[in-house]
mmCIF file of C-alpha atoms in Angstrom:
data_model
loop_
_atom_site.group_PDB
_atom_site.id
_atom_site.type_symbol
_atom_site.label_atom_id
_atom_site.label_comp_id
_atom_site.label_asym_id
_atom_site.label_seq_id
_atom_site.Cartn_x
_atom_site.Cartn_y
_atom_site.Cartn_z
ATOM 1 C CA UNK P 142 13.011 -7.313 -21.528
ATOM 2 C CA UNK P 143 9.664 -8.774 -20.275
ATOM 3 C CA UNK P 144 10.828 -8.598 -17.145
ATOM 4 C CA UNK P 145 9.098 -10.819 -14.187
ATOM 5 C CA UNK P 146 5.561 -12.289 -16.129
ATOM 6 C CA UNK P 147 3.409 -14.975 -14.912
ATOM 7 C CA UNK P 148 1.319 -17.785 -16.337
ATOM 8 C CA UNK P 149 -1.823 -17.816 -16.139
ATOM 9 C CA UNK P 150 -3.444 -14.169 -15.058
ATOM 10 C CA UNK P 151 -6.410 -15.368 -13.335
ATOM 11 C CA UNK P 152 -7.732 -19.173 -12.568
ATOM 12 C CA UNK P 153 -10.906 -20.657 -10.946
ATOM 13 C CA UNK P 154 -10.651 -23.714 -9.281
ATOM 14 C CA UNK P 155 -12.904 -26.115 -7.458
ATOM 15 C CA UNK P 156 -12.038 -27.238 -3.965
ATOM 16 C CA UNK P 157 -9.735 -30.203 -3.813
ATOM 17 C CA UNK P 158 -8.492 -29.523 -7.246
ATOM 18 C CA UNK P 159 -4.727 -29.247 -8.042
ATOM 19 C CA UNK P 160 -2.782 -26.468 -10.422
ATOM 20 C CA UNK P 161 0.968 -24.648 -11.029
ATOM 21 C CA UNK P 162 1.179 -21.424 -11.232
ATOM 22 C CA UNK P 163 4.357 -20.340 -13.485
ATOM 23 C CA UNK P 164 6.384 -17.610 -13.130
ATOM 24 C CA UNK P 165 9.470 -16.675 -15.426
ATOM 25 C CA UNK P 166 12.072 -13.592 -15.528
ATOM 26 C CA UNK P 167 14.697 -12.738 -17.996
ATOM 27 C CA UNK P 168 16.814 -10.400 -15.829
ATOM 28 C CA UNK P 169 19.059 -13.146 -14.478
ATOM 29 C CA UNK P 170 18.843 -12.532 -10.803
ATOM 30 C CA UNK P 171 19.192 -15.072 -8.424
ATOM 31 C CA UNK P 172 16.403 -14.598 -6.119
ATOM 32 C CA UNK P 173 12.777 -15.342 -6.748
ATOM 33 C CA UNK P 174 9.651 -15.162 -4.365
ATOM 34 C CA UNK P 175 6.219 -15.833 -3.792
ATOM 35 C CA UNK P 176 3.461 -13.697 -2.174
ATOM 36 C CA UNK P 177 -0.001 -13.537 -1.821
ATOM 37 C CA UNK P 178 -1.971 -10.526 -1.233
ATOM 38 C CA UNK P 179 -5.660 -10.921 0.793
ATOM 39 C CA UNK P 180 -8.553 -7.979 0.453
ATOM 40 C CA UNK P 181 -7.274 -5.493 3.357
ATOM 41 C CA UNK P 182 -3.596 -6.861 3.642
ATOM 42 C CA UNK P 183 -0.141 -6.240 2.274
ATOM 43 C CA UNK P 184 1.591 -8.793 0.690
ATOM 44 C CA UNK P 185 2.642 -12.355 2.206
ATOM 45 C CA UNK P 186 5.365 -14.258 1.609
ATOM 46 C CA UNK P 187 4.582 -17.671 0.566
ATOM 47 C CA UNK P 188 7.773 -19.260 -0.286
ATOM 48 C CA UNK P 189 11.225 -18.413 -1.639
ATOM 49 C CA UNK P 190 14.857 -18.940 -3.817
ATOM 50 C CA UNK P 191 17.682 -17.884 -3.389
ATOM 51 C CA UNK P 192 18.983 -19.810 -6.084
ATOM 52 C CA UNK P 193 18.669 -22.832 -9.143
ATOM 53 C CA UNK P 194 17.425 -25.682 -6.898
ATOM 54 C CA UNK P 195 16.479 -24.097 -3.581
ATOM 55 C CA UNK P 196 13.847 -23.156 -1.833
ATOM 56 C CA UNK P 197 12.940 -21.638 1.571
ATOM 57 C CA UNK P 198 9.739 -21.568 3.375
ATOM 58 C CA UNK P 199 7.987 -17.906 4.211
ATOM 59 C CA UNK P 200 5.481 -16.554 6.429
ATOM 60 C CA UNK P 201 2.626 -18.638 4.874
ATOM 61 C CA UNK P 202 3.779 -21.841 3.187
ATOM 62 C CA UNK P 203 1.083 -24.302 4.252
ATOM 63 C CA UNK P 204 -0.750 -25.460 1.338
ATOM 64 C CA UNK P 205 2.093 -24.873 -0.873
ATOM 65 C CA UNK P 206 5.191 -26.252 -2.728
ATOM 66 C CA UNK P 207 7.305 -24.492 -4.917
ATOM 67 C CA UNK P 208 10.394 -25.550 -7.733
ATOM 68 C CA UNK P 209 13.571 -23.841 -9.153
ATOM 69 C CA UNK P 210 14.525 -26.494 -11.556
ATOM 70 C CA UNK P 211 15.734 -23.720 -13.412
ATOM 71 C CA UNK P 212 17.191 -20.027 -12.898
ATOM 72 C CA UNK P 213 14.663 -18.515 -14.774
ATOM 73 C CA UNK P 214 11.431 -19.846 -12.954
ATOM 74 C CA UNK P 215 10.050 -20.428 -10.526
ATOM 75 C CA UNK P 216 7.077 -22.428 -9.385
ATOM 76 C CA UNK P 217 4.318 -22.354 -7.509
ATOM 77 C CA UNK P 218 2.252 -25.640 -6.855
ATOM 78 C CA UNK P 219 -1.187 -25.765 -4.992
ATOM 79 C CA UNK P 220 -1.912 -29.796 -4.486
ATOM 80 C CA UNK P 221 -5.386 -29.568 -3.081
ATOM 81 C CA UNK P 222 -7.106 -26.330 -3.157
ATOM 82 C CA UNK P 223 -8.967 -24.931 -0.669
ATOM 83 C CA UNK P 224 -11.413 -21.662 -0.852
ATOM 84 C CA UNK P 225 -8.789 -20.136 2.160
ATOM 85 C CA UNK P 226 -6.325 -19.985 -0.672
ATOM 86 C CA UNK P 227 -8.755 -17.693 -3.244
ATOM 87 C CA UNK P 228 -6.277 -14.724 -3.398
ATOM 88 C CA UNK P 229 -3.797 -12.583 -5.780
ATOM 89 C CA UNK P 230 -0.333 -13.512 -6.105
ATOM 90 C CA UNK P 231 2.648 -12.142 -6.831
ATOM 91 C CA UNK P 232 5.741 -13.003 -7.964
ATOM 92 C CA UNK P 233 8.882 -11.572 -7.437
ATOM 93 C CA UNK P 234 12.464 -11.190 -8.417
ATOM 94 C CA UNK P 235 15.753 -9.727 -7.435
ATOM 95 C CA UNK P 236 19.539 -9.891 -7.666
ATOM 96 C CA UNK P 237 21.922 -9.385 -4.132
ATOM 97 C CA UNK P 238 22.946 -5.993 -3.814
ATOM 98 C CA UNK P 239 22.789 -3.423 -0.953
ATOM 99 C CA UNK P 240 18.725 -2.958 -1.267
ATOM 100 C CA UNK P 241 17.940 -6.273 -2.739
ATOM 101 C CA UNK P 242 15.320 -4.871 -5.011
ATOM 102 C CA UNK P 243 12.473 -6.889 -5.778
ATOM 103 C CA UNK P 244 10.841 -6.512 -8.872
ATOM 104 C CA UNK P 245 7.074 -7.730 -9.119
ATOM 105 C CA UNK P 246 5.034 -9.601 -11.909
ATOM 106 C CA UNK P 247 1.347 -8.363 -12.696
ATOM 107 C CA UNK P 248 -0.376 -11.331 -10.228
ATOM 108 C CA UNK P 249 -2.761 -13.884 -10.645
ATOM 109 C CA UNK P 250 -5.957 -13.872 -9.612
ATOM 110 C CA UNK P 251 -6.754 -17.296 -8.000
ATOM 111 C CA UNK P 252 -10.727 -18.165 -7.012
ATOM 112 C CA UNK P 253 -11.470 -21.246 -5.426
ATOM 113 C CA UNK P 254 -15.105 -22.489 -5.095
ATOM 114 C CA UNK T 154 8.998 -10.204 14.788
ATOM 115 C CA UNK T 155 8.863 -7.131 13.006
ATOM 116 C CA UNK T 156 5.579 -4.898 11.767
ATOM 117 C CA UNK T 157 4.619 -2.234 9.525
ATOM 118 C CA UNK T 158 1.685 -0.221 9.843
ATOM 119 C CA UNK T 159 -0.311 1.622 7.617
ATOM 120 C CA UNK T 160 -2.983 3.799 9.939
ATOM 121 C CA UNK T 161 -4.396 5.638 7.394
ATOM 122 C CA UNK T 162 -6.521 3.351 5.000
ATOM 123 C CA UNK T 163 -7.406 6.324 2.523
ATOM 124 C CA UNK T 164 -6.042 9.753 1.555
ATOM 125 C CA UNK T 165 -7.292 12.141 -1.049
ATOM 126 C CA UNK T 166 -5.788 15.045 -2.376
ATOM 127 C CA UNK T 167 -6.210 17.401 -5.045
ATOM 128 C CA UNK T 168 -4.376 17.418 -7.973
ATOM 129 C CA UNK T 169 -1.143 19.462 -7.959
ATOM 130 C CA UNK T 170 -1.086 19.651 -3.973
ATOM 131 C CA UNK T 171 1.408 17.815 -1.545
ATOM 132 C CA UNK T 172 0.097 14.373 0.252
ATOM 133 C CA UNK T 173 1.813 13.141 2.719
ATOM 134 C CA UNK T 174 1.261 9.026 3.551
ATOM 135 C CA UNK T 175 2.340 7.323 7.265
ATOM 136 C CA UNK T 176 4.064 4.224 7.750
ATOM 137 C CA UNK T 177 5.510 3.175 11.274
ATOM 138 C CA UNK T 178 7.878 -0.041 11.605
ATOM 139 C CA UNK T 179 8.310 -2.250 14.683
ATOM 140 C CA UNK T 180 12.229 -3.822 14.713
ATOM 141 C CA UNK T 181 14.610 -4.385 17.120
ATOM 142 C CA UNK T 182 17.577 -4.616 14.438
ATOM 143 C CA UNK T 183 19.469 -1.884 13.604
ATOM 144 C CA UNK T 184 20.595 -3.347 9.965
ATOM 145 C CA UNK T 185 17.531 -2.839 7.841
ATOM 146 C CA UNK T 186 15.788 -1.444 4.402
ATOM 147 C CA UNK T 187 12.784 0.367 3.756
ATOM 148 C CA UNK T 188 10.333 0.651 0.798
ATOM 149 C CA UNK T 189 7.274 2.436 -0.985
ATOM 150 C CA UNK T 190 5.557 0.784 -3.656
ATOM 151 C CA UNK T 191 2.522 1.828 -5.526
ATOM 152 C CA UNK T 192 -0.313 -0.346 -6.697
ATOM 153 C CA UNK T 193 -2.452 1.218 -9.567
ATOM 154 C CA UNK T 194 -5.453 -0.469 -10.586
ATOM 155 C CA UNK T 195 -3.681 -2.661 -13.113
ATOM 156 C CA UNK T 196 -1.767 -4.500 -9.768
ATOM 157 C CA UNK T 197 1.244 -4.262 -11.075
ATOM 158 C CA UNK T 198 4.054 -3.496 -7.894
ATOM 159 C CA UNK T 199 6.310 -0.844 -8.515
ATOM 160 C CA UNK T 200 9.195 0.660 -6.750
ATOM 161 C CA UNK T 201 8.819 3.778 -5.602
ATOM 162 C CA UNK T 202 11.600 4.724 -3.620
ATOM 163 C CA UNK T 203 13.471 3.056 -0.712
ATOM 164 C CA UNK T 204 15.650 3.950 2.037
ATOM 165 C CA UNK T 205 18.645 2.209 3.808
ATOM 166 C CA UNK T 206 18.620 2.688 7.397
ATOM 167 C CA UNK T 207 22.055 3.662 8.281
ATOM 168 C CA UNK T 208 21.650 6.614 5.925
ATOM 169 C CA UNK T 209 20.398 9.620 7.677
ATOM 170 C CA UNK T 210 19.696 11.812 4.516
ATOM 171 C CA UNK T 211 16.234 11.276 3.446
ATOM 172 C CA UNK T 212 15.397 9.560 -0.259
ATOM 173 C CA UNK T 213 14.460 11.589 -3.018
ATOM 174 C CA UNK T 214 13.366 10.611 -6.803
ATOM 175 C CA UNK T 215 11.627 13.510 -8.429
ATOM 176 C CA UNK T 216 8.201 14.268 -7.103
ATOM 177 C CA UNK T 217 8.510 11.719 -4.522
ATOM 178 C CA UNK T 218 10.587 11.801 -0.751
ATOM 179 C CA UNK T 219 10.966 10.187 2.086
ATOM 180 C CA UNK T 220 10.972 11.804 5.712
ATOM 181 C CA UNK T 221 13.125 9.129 7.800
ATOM 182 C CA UNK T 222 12.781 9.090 11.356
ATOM 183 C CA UNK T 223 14.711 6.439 12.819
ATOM 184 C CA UNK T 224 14.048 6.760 16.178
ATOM 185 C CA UNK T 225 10.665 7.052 15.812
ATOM 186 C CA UNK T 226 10.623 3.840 13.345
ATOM 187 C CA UNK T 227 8.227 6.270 11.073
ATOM 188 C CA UNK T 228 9.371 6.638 7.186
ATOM 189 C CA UNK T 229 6.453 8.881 5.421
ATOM 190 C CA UNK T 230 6.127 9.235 2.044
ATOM 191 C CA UNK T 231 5.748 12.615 0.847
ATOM 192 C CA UNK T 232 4.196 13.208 -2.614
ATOM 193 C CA UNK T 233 4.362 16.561 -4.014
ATOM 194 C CA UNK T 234 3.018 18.349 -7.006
ATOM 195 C CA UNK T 235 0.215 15.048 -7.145
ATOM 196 C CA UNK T 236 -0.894 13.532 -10.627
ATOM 197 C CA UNK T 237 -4.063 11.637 -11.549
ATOM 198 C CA UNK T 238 -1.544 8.976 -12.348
ATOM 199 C CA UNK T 239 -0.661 8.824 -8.740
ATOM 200 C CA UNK T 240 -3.637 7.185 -7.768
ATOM 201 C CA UNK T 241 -3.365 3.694 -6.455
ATOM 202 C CA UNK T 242 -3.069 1.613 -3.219
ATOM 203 C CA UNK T 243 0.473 2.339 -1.603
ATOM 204 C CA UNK T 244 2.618 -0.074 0.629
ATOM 205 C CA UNK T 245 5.339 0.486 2.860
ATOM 206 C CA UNK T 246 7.530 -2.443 3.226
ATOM 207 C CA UNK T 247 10.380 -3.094 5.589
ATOM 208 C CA UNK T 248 13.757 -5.819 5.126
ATOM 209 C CA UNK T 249 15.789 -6.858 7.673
ATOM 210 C CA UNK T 250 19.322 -6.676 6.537
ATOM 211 C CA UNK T 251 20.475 -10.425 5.172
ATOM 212 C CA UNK T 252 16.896 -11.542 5.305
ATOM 213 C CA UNK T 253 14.833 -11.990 1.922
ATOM 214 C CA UNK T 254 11.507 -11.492 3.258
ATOM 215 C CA UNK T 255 9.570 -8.019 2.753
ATOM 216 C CA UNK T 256 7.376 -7.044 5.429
ATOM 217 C CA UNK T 257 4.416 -4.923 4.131
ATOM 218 C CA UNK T 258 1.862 -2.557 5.674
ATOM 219 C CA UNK T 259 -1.723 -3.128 4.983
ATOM 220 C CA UNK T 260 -1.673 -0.334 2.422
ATOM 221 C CA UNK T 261 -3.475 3.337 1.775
ATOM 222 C CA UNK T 262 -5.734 3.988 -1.013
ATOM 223 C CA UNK T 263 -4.856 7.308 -2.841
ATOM 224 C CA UNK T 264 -7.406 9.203 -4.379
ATOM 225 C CA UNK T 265 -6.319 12.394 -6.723
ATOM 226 C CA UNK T 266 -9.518 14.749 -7.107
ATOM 227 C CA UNK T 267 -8.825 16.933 -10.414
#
């Protein structure tokens, strides 16, 4: 299993521009998430799924939109990029259970100029 | 809402001795989950160990354990018998039971001297 991987590793935009980042797993689970992590700071959650054609807003959604056309990904869309959004993110997955594990892709490294 | 807090930004120990990391939690619920993860240079997140809060014995897995304080709100992270493969950035994290969101600390940066 690849697990949780995401699409691309690291990008460099210009302000204003637009881009998607993709994330896929192959463990089935249900739930998938988005965070970003700033210099100095834990991760944030951007956005979330609990399922195939939801989404929920997180602690930091503005500036963001998201898709779960399908159980497998999930994505994350920036419209119009702005240098406050030059970050890492993260992906995430889990399945319900008593902890609700989350298992985490290897992050993209987003610069915007 | 509810916090996590991280007060010690770096740690260093030498290899083969015991560290011991903080982590304190804000949280008025009394339903909840706690988590390490670790953070090596390649940023890749990974599990550590975690801790549900109506269980009163502390986690264990291997080299790694938990002392749970619930009263307190503190869950430390003890690492014993340290590796040079234990360096990386650590996070506590905290989820309210039901909730999807994980709430994490601003992280410590482990150093292992050999």
């Amino acid at each position: 299993n690849a697990g949780v991987t995401q699409t691309p590793k690291f990008r460099v935009l210009k302000t204003g521009q637009s881009m998607t980042l993709l994330c896929a797993q192959d463990m089935n689970h249900e739930y998938m998430y988005w965070y970003r992590q700033d210099p100095g700071m834990g991760l944030r959650l951007i956005h979330y799924s609990v399922g195939e054609g939801t989404t929920a807003k997180g602690e930091v959604p503005d500036g963001y939109n998201v898709s779960r056309l399908k159980k497998q990904n999930f994505l994350l869309g920036l419209e119009s990029a702005a240098p406050s959004q030059t970050s890492v993110y993260f992906c995430a997955s889990g399945a319900s259970g008593t902890y609700n594990e989350q298992f985490f892709g290897p992050g993209t490294r987003l610069t915007v100029l | 809402a509810q916090t996590v807090t991280q007060s010690q930004p770096e740690m260093s120990v030498q290899e083969a001795e015991t560290v011991t990391l903080s982590c304190t939690y804000d949280t008025s619920e009394s339903d909840y989950y706690l988590f390490w993860y670790k953070q090596p240079p390649s940023r890749q997140m990974i599990l550590v160990i975690r801790q549900e809060a109506y269980k009163q014995q502390n986690a264990t897995e291997n080299r790694f354990s938990v002392n749970f304080q619930k009263a307190a709100k503190s869950f430390s992270l003890k690492i014993s018998d340290s590796q040079l493969g234990d360096a990386a950035m650590y996070f506590c994290a905290y989820r309210r039971g039901g909730a999807q969101k994980l709430v994490f600390g601003q992280g410590t940066r482990l150093t292992i001297n050999p």
